[in-house]
Coordinates of C-alpha atoms and ligand atoms in Angstrom, one line a residue:
M109 CA 85.0 116.0 126.7
S110 CA 87.9 118.0 125.8
S111 CA 91.3 116.1 124.8
Y112 CA 94.9 116.7 124.7
F113 CA 95.0 116.5 120.8
D114 CA 91.6 118.6 120.7
G115 CA 92.0 120.9 117.1
I116 CA 94.0 117.8 115.1
E117 CA 91.6 115.7 112.9
P118 CA 92.4 112.0 112.2
V119 CA 94.7 111.5 109.4
R120 CA 93.8 110.3 106.2
Y121 CA 95.2 109.1 102.9
E122 CA 95.8 111.9 100.6
G123 CA 98.3 110.7 98.2
P124 CA 102.3 112.0 97.3
D125 CA 101.0 115.3 96.0
S126 CA 98.8 116.6 98.6
A127 CA 99.7 120.1 100.1
T128 CA 98.2 119.3 103.7
E129 CA 100.5 118.9 106.4
L130 CA 99.3 116.2 108.3
C131 CA 98.0 113.2 106.0
F132 CA 99.0 110.1 104.9
R133 CA 101.3 110.2 101.5
H134 CA 102.2 106.6 101.0
Y135 CA 99.9 104.9 103.9
D136 CA 96.7 103.9 102.1
P137 CA 95.6 101.3 104.6
N138 CA 93.5 100.1 101.9
A139 CA 95.6 99.9 99.0
T140 CA 96.6 96.1 98.1
V141 CA 100.4 95.4 97.4
L142 CA 100.9 92.0 96.6
G143 CA 97.4 90.7 97.2
K144 CA 96.8 91.9 100.8
R145 CA 96.7 95.3 102.2
L146 CA 99.0 97.6 103.3
E147 CA 97.2 97.8 107.1
D148 CA 97.7 94.0 106.9
H149 CA 101.6 93.7 105.5
L150 CA 102.4 96.4 108.2
R151 CA 100.3 95.6 111.3
F152 CA 101.2 99.4 112.7
A153 CA 101.3 99.6 116.9
V154 CA 101.9 102.9 119.1
A155 CA 104.1 102.1 122.1
W156 CA 102.7 103.1 125.5
W157 CA 105.6 103.9 127.2
H158 CA 107.7 106.5 124.6
S159 CA 104.2 108.4 123.5
F160 CA 102.9 108.4 127.0
A161 CA 105.3 107.5 129.8
W162 CA 108.3 109.1 128.5
P163 CA 108.6 112.5 130.1
G164 CA 111.5 114.0 127.9
G165 CA 114.6 113.3 130.0
D166 CA 118.1 112.7 129.4
P167 CA 121.3 111.7 131.5
F168 CA 121.6 115.6 132.2
G169 CA 118.3 117.0 132.5
G170 CA 114.7 115.5 133.6
Q171 CA 111.4 116.2 132.4
T172 CA 110.2 118.5 129.4
F173 CA 107.5 117.6 128.7
D174 CA 103.9 118.7 130.2
R175 CA 101.3 116.2 129.7
P176 CA 98.3 116.4 131.6
W177 CA 98.4 112.8 132.4
F178 CA 101.7 112.8 134.2
G179 CA 101.4 111.7 137.8
D180 CA 101.5 108.4 139.8
D181 CA 97.6 107.7 140.8
M182 CA 95.1 106.2 139.1
N183 CA 93.6 108.6 138.0
A184 CA 96.2 109.8 136.1
A185 CA 96.6 106.1 134.6
K186 CA 93.4 106.3 133.4
A187 CA 93.9 110.3 131.9
K188 CA 96.7 108.4 130.1
A189 CA 94.8 106.0 128.4
D190 CA 91.9 108.0 127.5
A191 CA 94.8 110.0 125.8
A192 CA 96.5 107.3 124.3
F193 CA 93.0 106.6 122.7
D194 CA 92.4 109.8 121.6
L195 CA 95.8 109.5 119.5
F196 CA 95.0 105.9 118.0
A197 CA 91.3 107.5 117.1
I198 CA 93.8 110.1 114.7
L199 CA 96.1 107.8 113.8
G200 CA 93.8 104.9 113.0
Q201 CA 96.7 102.3 113.4
P202 CA 95.6 98.8 114.1
F203 CA 97.9 97.9 117.5
F204 CA 99.5 99.4 120.4
C205 CA 102.1 98.0 122.8
F206 CA 102.5 98.4 126.5
H207 CA 104.7 97.4 129.7
D208 CA 102.8 97.0 132.9
A209 CA 104.3 99.9 134.4
D210 CA 103.6 102.5 131.5
I211 CA 99.8 102.1 132.2
A212 CA 99.6 101.4 136.0
P213 CA 100.9 103.1 139.1
G214 CA 103.3 100.6 140.9
A215 CA 103.5 100.1 144.3
E216 CA 105.9 98.8 146.9
G217 CA 103.8 95.5 147.6
F218 CA 102.9 93.2 145.3
E219 CA 99.4 92.3 145.5
E220 CA 99.2 96.5 145.3
S221 CA 100.9 96.9 142.3
A222 CA 98.9 94.3 140.9
R223 CA 95.6 95.6 141.9
N224 CA 96.6 98.7 140.0
F225 CA 97.5 97.2 137.2
D226 CA 94.3 95.0 136.8
A227 CA 92.0 97.6 137.3
I228 CA 93.6 99.7 134.3
V229 CA 93.8 96.7 132.1
D230 CA 90.1 96.2 132.6
Y231 CA 89.6 100.1 131.7
I232 CA 91.8 99.7 128.5
G233 CA 89.5 96.4 127.9
E234 CA 86.3 98.4 127.9
K235 CA 87.5 101.2 125.8
M236 CA 89.2 98.2 123.0
A237 CA 85.9 96.6 123.4
A238 CA 84.2 100.5 122.3
G239 CA 86.6 100.3 119.4
G240 CA 90.5 101.2 118.6
P241 CA 93.5 99.3 117.9
R242 CA 94.0 95.6 119.4
L243 CA 97.4 95.0 121.5
L244 CA 100.2 93.8 119.2
W245 CA 102.3 92.7 122.5
G246 CA 102.1 93.3 126.5
T247 CA 105.5 93.1 128.3
A248 CA 106.8 93.3 132.0
N249 CA 108.9 95.9 132.8
L250 CA 111.7 94.2 134.7
F251 CA 114.8 96.9 134.7
S252 CA 113.4 100.4 135.9
H253 CA 112.5 99.7 140.1
R254 CA 115.8 99.3 142.0
R255 CA 115.0 95.6 143.0
F256 CA 116.1 95.2 139.1
M257 CA 119.3 96.6 139.2
S258 CA 121.3 93.2 139.3
G259 CA 119.1 91.1 136.8
A260 CA 115.1 89.8 136.8
A261 CA 115.4 86.0 136.2
T262 CA 119.3 86.2 136.3
N263 CA 119.4 88.3 139.6
P264 CA 121.7 86.5 142.3
D265 CA 119.0 86.7 144.6
P266 CA 116.1 84.3 144.0
D267 CA 113.6 87.0 145.6
V268 CA 114.0 88.8 142.8
F269 CA 113.5 85.8 140.2
A270 CA 110.2 84.8 142.2
W271 CA 109.4 88.6 142.6
S272 CA 109.8 88.7 138.3
A273 CA 108.3 85.3 137.5
A274 CA 104.9 86.5 139.5
T275 CA 105.1 89.8 137.5
V276 CA 105.2 88.2 134.4
K277 CA 102.7 85.9 135.1
R278 CA 99.8 88.5 135.7
C279 CA 101.1 90.3 132.6
M280 CA 100.8 87.2 130.3
D281 CA 97.7 86.9 132.2
A282 CA 96.6 90.5 131.1
T283 CA 98.3 89.9 127.6
H284 CA 95.9 87.0 126.8
R285 CA 92.7 89.1 128.6
L286 CA 93.2 91.6 126.1
G287 CA 93.6 89.4 123.2
G288 CA 97.2 90.1 122.8
E289 CA 98.9 88.5 119.7
N290 CA 102.7 88.4 121.2
Y291 CA 104.0 88.5 124.4
V292 CA 107.9 89.9 124.4
L293 CA 110.6 89.5 127.0
W294 CA 113.5 92.0 127.0
G295 CA 116.1 91.2 128.8
G296 CA 117.2 95.2 130.0
R297 CA 119.3 94.0 132.9
E298 CA 119.7 90.2 131.8
G299 CA 123.6 91.2 131.6
Y300 CA 126.0 92.2 133.9
E301 CA 127.9 95.3 134.6
T302 CA 131.2 93.5 135.4
L303 CA 132.4 89.8 135.1
L304 CA 134.3 90.1 138.6
N305 CA 130.9 89.7 140.8
T306 CA 128.8 87.6 138.5
D307 CA 128.6 83.7 137.4
L308 CA 127.7 83.0 134.5
T309 CA 126.8 79.4 134.4
R310 CA 124.4 80.2 137.0
E311 CA 122.9 83.1 135.3
A312 CA 122.1 81.1 131.8
E313 CA 120.4 78.4 133.8
Q314 CA 118.4 80.8 135.8
A315 CA 117.0 82.5 132.8
G316 CA 116.9 79.1 130.7
A317 CA 114.8 77.9 133.5
F318 CA 112.5 81.3 133.9
L319 CA 112.1 80.8 129.8
Q320 CA 110.6 77.6 130.2
K321 CA 108.3 79.0 132.9
V322 CA 106.9 81.0 130.4
V323 CA 106.6 78.9 127.6
D324 CA 105.1 76.3 130.3
Y325 CA 102.2 79.2 131.6
K326 CA 101.8 80.3 127.9
Y327 CA 99.8 76.6 127.5
K328 CA 98.6 76.3 130.7
I329 CA 96.2 79.3 130.4
G330 CA 95.9 78.6 125.9
F331 CA 97.6 81.9 125.2
R332 CA 97.9 81.2 121.5
G333 CA 100.2 84.2 120.9
T334 CA 104.2 83.7 120.2
I335 CA 106.6 84.5 123.0
L336 CA 108.9 86.7 121.7
I337 CA 113.1 87.7 122.9
E338 CA 114.1 91.3 122.3
P339 CA 117.6 91.4 121.6
K340 CA 120.1 93.9 122.7
P341 CA 123.8 93.8 122.9
Q342 CA 124.1 96.5 125.6
E343 CA 122.4 99.2 127.7
P344 CA 121.3 99.5 130.2
T345 CA 123.8 96.6 131.0
K346 CA 127.5 97.0 129.8
H347 CA 126.9 93.4 128.4
Q348 CA 123.2 91.8 127.8
Y349 CA 122.7 88.7 127.5
D350 CA 120.6 88.7 124.8
H351 CA 123.3 89.8 122.6
D352 CA 121.8 89.9 118.8
V353 CA 119.6 87.3 116.6
A354 CA 122.7 84.5 116.8
T355 CA 123.5 84.9 120.3
V356 CA 119.8 84.5 121.2
Y357 CA 119.1 81.4 118.8
G358 CA 122.3 79.5 120.7
F359 CA 120.6 80.4 124.3
L360 CA 117.0 78.6 122.9
K361 CA 118.7 75.7 121.2
R362 CA 120.9 75.4 124.6
F363 CA 117.7 75.1 126.5
G364 CA 115.8 73.5 123.8
L365 CA 113.3 76.5 123.1
E366 CA 113.8 77.3 119.5
D367 CA 110.3 76.0 118.6
E368 CA 108.7 78.0 120.9
V369 CA 110.5 81.3 121.0
K370 CA 111.1 84.0 118.0
V371 CA 112.3 87.2 118.3
N372 CA 111.5 90.9 118.1
I373 CA 113.9 92.8 116.1
E374 CA 114.6 96.6 116.7
Q375 CA 116.4 98.7 114.1
G376 CA 118.5 101.0 117.2
H377 CA 119.6 97.4 118.8
A378 CA 121.2 95.8 115.7
I379 CA 122.9 98.9 115.0
L380 CA 124.3 98.8 118.6
A381 CA 125.0 94.8 118.0
G382 CA 127.2 95.9 115.1
H383 CA 124.6 94.7 112.5
S384 CA 122.2 96.2 110.2
F385 CA 118.7 95.9 111.1
E386 CA 118.1 93.8 107.9
H387 CA 120.8 91.2 108.5
E388 CA 119.3 90.5 111.7
I389 CA 115.6 90.1 110.2
A390 CA 117.3 87.9 107.7
L391 CA 119.2 85.6 109.9
A392 CA 115.9 85.7 112.2
A393 CA 114.1 84.3 109.1
S394 CA 116.7 81.6 108.0
L395 CA 116.9 80.5 111.3
D396 CA 112.8 80.3 111.6
I397 CA 112.9 82.6 114.6
F398 CA 111.2 85.5 112.8
G399 CA 108.9 87.0 115.2
S400 CA 108.2 90.8 114.8
I401 CA 109.8 94.2 114.7
D402 CA 110.4 97.3 116.8
M403 CA 110.7 100.1 114.5
N404 CA 113.1 103.2 115.0
R405 CA 116.3 104.6 114.0
N406 CA 119.4 104.7 115.6
D407 CA 121.9 107.5 115.7
Y408 CA 125.0 106.0 114.2
Q409 CA 127.4 108.5 116.3
S410 CA 125.9 108.2 119.6
G411 CA 126.3 104.8 121.1
W412 CA 123.5 104.6 122.6
D413 CA 119.6 103.2 121.6
T414 CA 118.3 106.8 120.1
D415 CA 114.6 105.6 119.5
Q416 CA 114.0 108.1 116.9
F417 CA 111.3 107.7 114.5
P418 CA 112.9 106.3 111.1
D419 CA 112.6 108.7 108.3
N420 CA 114.9 106.7 105.5
P421 CA 113.2 104.9 103.0
R422 CA 115.9 102.7 101.7
E423 CA 116.8 101.4 105.3
V424 CA 113.0 100.7 105.9
A425 CA 112.8 99.2 102.3
L426 CA 115.7 97.2 102.9
A427 CA 114.2 95.8 106.5
Y428 CA 110.8 95.2 104.9
Y429 CA 112.6 93.0 101.7
E430 CA 113.5 90.7 104.3
I431 CA 110.5 90.2 106.0
L432 CA 108.3 89.7 103.1
R433 CA 111.0 87.3 101.3
A434 CA 110.1 85.2 104.8
G435 CA 106.3 85.7 104.4
G436 CA 105.4 88.8 106.0
F437 CA 104.3 88.9 109.5
S438 CA 102.2 86.3 110.9
T439 CA 101.5 87.7 115.0
G440 CA 104.1 90.0 114.7
G441 CA 103.9 93.5 113.3
T442 CA 105.8 97.2 113.0
N443 CA 105.8 98.7 116.8
F444 CA 107.1 102.1 116.7
D445 CA 109.9 101.9 120.0
A446 CA 110.7 105.4 119.0
K447 CA 110.4 108.5 120.4
L448 CA 110.3 112.3 120.2
R449 CA 113.4 114.4 120.7
R450 CA 113.0 116.3 124.1
Q451 CA 112.9 119.3 122.5
S452 CA 109.1 118.7 120.7
L453 CA 107.1 119.6 123.0
D454 CA 103.7 119.9 121.4
P455 CA 100.7 117.1 120.5
L456 CA 101.1 118.0 117.0
D457 CA 105.1 116.5 117.3
L458 CA 103.5 113.4 118.8
V459 CA 100.8 113.0 116.0
A460 CA 103.6 113.9 113.2
A461 CA 106.2 111.7 114.0
H462 CA 103.9 108.9 114.2
V463 CA 102.5 110.0 110.5
G464 CA 106.0 110.8 109.0
A465 CA 106.8 107.1 110.5
M466 CA 103.8 105.3 109.3
D467 CA 104.4 107.1 105.4
V468 CA 108.1 106.1 105.2
C469 CA 107.3 102.5 106.2
A470 CA 104.6 102.3 103.7
R471 CA 107.2 103.6 101.0
G472 CA 109.9 101.1 101.9
L473 CA 107.1 98.5 102.0
K474 CA 105.9 99.1 98.6
A475 CA 109.3 99.2 97.1
A476 CA 110.3 96.2 99.1
A477 CA 107.3 94.4 97.4
A478 CA 108.2 95.4 94.1
M479 CA 111.2 94.6 93.9
L480 CA 110.5 91.4 95.4
A481 CA 107.2 91.2 92.7
D482 CA 109.7 92.0 89.5
G483 CA 112.2 89.4 91.2
V484 CA 115.3 91.1 89.5
L485 CA 117.1 90.3 93.0
E486 CA 115.9 87.0 93.7
D487 CA 116.7 86.2 89.6
A488 CA 120.6 87.3 90.5
R489 CA 121.1 85.2 93.6
A490 CA 119.6 82.2 92.4
A491 CA 121.9 82.4 89.2
R492 CA 125.1 82.8 91.9
Y493 CA 124.4 79.9 93.6
A494 CA 122.9 77.8 90.2
G495 CA 126.0 75.4 90.4
W496 CA 124.8 74.5 93.3
D497 CA 121.8 73.0 92.0
T498 CA 124.0 70.1 89.9
S499 CA 123.5 66.8 91.5
D500 CA 127.2 66.3 91.4
A501 CA 127.8 69.2 93.6
Q502 CA 124.5 67.8 96.0
E503 CA 126.2 64.8 96.0
M504 CA 129.9 65.9 96.9
L505 CA 128.0 67.8 99.8
D506 CA 125.9 65.1 101.2
D507 CA 127.9 61.5 100.8
M508 CA 131.8 62.0 99.4
D509 CA 134.7 62.4 102.2
L510 CA 137.3 64.9 102.0
A511 CA 139.5 62.1 100.4
A512 CA 136.7 61.6 97.6
I513 CA 136.9 65.5 97.0
H514 CA 140.2 65.2 97.0
D515 CA 140.2 62.5 94.2
L516 CA 137.8 64.6 92.7
V517 CA 139.7 67.9 92.1
V518 CA 142.9 66.1 91.0
D519 CA 141.6 63.8 88.4
A520 CA 139.6 66.9 86.8
D521 CA 142.1 68.7 86.7
L522 CA 139.6 71.6 88.9
R523 CA 140.2 75.3 88.4
P524 CA 137.5 77.4 89.6
E525 CA 137.2 80.5 87.6
P526 CA 136.0 83.3 90.0
R527 CA 132.8 86.0 88.7
S528 CA 131.3 89.2 89.2
G529 CA 129.2 89.5 92.7
R530 CA 128.0 92.6 91.0
Q531 CA 127.2 94.2 94.2
E532 CA 127.3 97.8 92.8
I533 CA 124.4 96.7 89.7
L534 CA 122.4 95.1 92.8
E535 CA 122.7 98.4 94.6
N536 CA 121.7 100.5 91.4
L537 CA 118.8 98.5 91.0
V538 CA 117.7 98.8 94.6
S539 CA 117.9 102.7 94.4
R540 CA 115.7 102.5 91.1
Y541 CA 112.8 100.8 93.7
V542 CA 113.6 103.4 96.3
Ligands
XLS673 C1 114.6 98.9 125.0 C2 113.7 98.3 124.5 C3 112.2 98.2 125.1 C4 111.6 97.0 124.8 C5 110.5 96.4 125.8 O1 115.9 99.5 124.3 O2 113.7 98.4 122.9 O3 111.6 99.3 124.9 O4 110.8 97.0 123.5 O5 110.7 96.1 126.6
NI674 NI1 112.3 97.8 121.6
NI675 NI1 115.2 100.2 122.4

């Protein structure tokens, strides 16, 4: 059978000095790093939406890509799935991710939409059974259709809340059926365009109730995966409720769901929130809600979610450093929520984008693992806080009130002596590993 990717061979690891254009130079899935295979550390996933459904449009112009599977009927959806599995065979990555709307044509009626979706899920299930990657996560697109223009769970119209809940139920069923390891909720329209027409209290309560129903349903069907919220501060809405990791944690605490739900952190979303990728990961790990990552890179000038493939080993290394420090992925992984630039028309572009990104991630992870194994950063961090390891310091923290601390300072004639934070020395250290 002919394939869109005909003429492109499965990509192999050939090492950093290879002259082959399309090969892995750093990503050797079987190499052992910190006692674990690289493939099991990184847990790469290809995203159905950017790689197979996105037509190459931007706000000033429509489709630039000409894919043979584009169309809105079931035959087109099957051809799209065939092409997806052809790309998976070339890349050999262990996972993929999808939204309902990426894989199957929607319809105006709920039942017809759901029938289309279930049929394609079966088709994908057959392809998975014949070999190929597993499902890292499924999700529902509750943002593209005009019915969601004022939100999904947070919509002022209860009918849209109901439609959204029914859709998530179908998508969780499908994710469970395909053996998915996580289920993601990204609230692209859960936010507002203007406060002038928005009731913040109601919308938060609707979102909390919705999430509780998702968690309840997970237990009802025996889904063992992790429920993940993907933070993003804005775009498409002016203000998105799941703004960043800290905001999501506050929301989870408010509704008592902090032990049930974790976060899927995206590089570009962290940047839009005014944070670094590693900040968001480190904070999630420290709050015990780190789950998974959407790997990409954001343009630092545009102010939009540009979803480019990662190409900066240092940035990636700092992100994986925080992930490894937190113990690595459990159900999570590295999903390439990344798309080609709209002039990159060819099948080769799609393959090369993933190959380069997988190599950059492998480089980053290896550098991060070496930094962690050598312990240089952790030793410096421990030394910086060593004063707190004394029993006196702990007693002050746990047992003394302000008056007692005041007396202690006066009695001991305490004069704190500033010490260097050694930032440049630590940055130089990182440079030696990357
Ligand atoms: C969009 C989001 C989206 C989620 C899945 O900005 O990143 O792609 O990952 O709904
Ligand atoms: Ni994403
Ligand atoms: Ni995004």
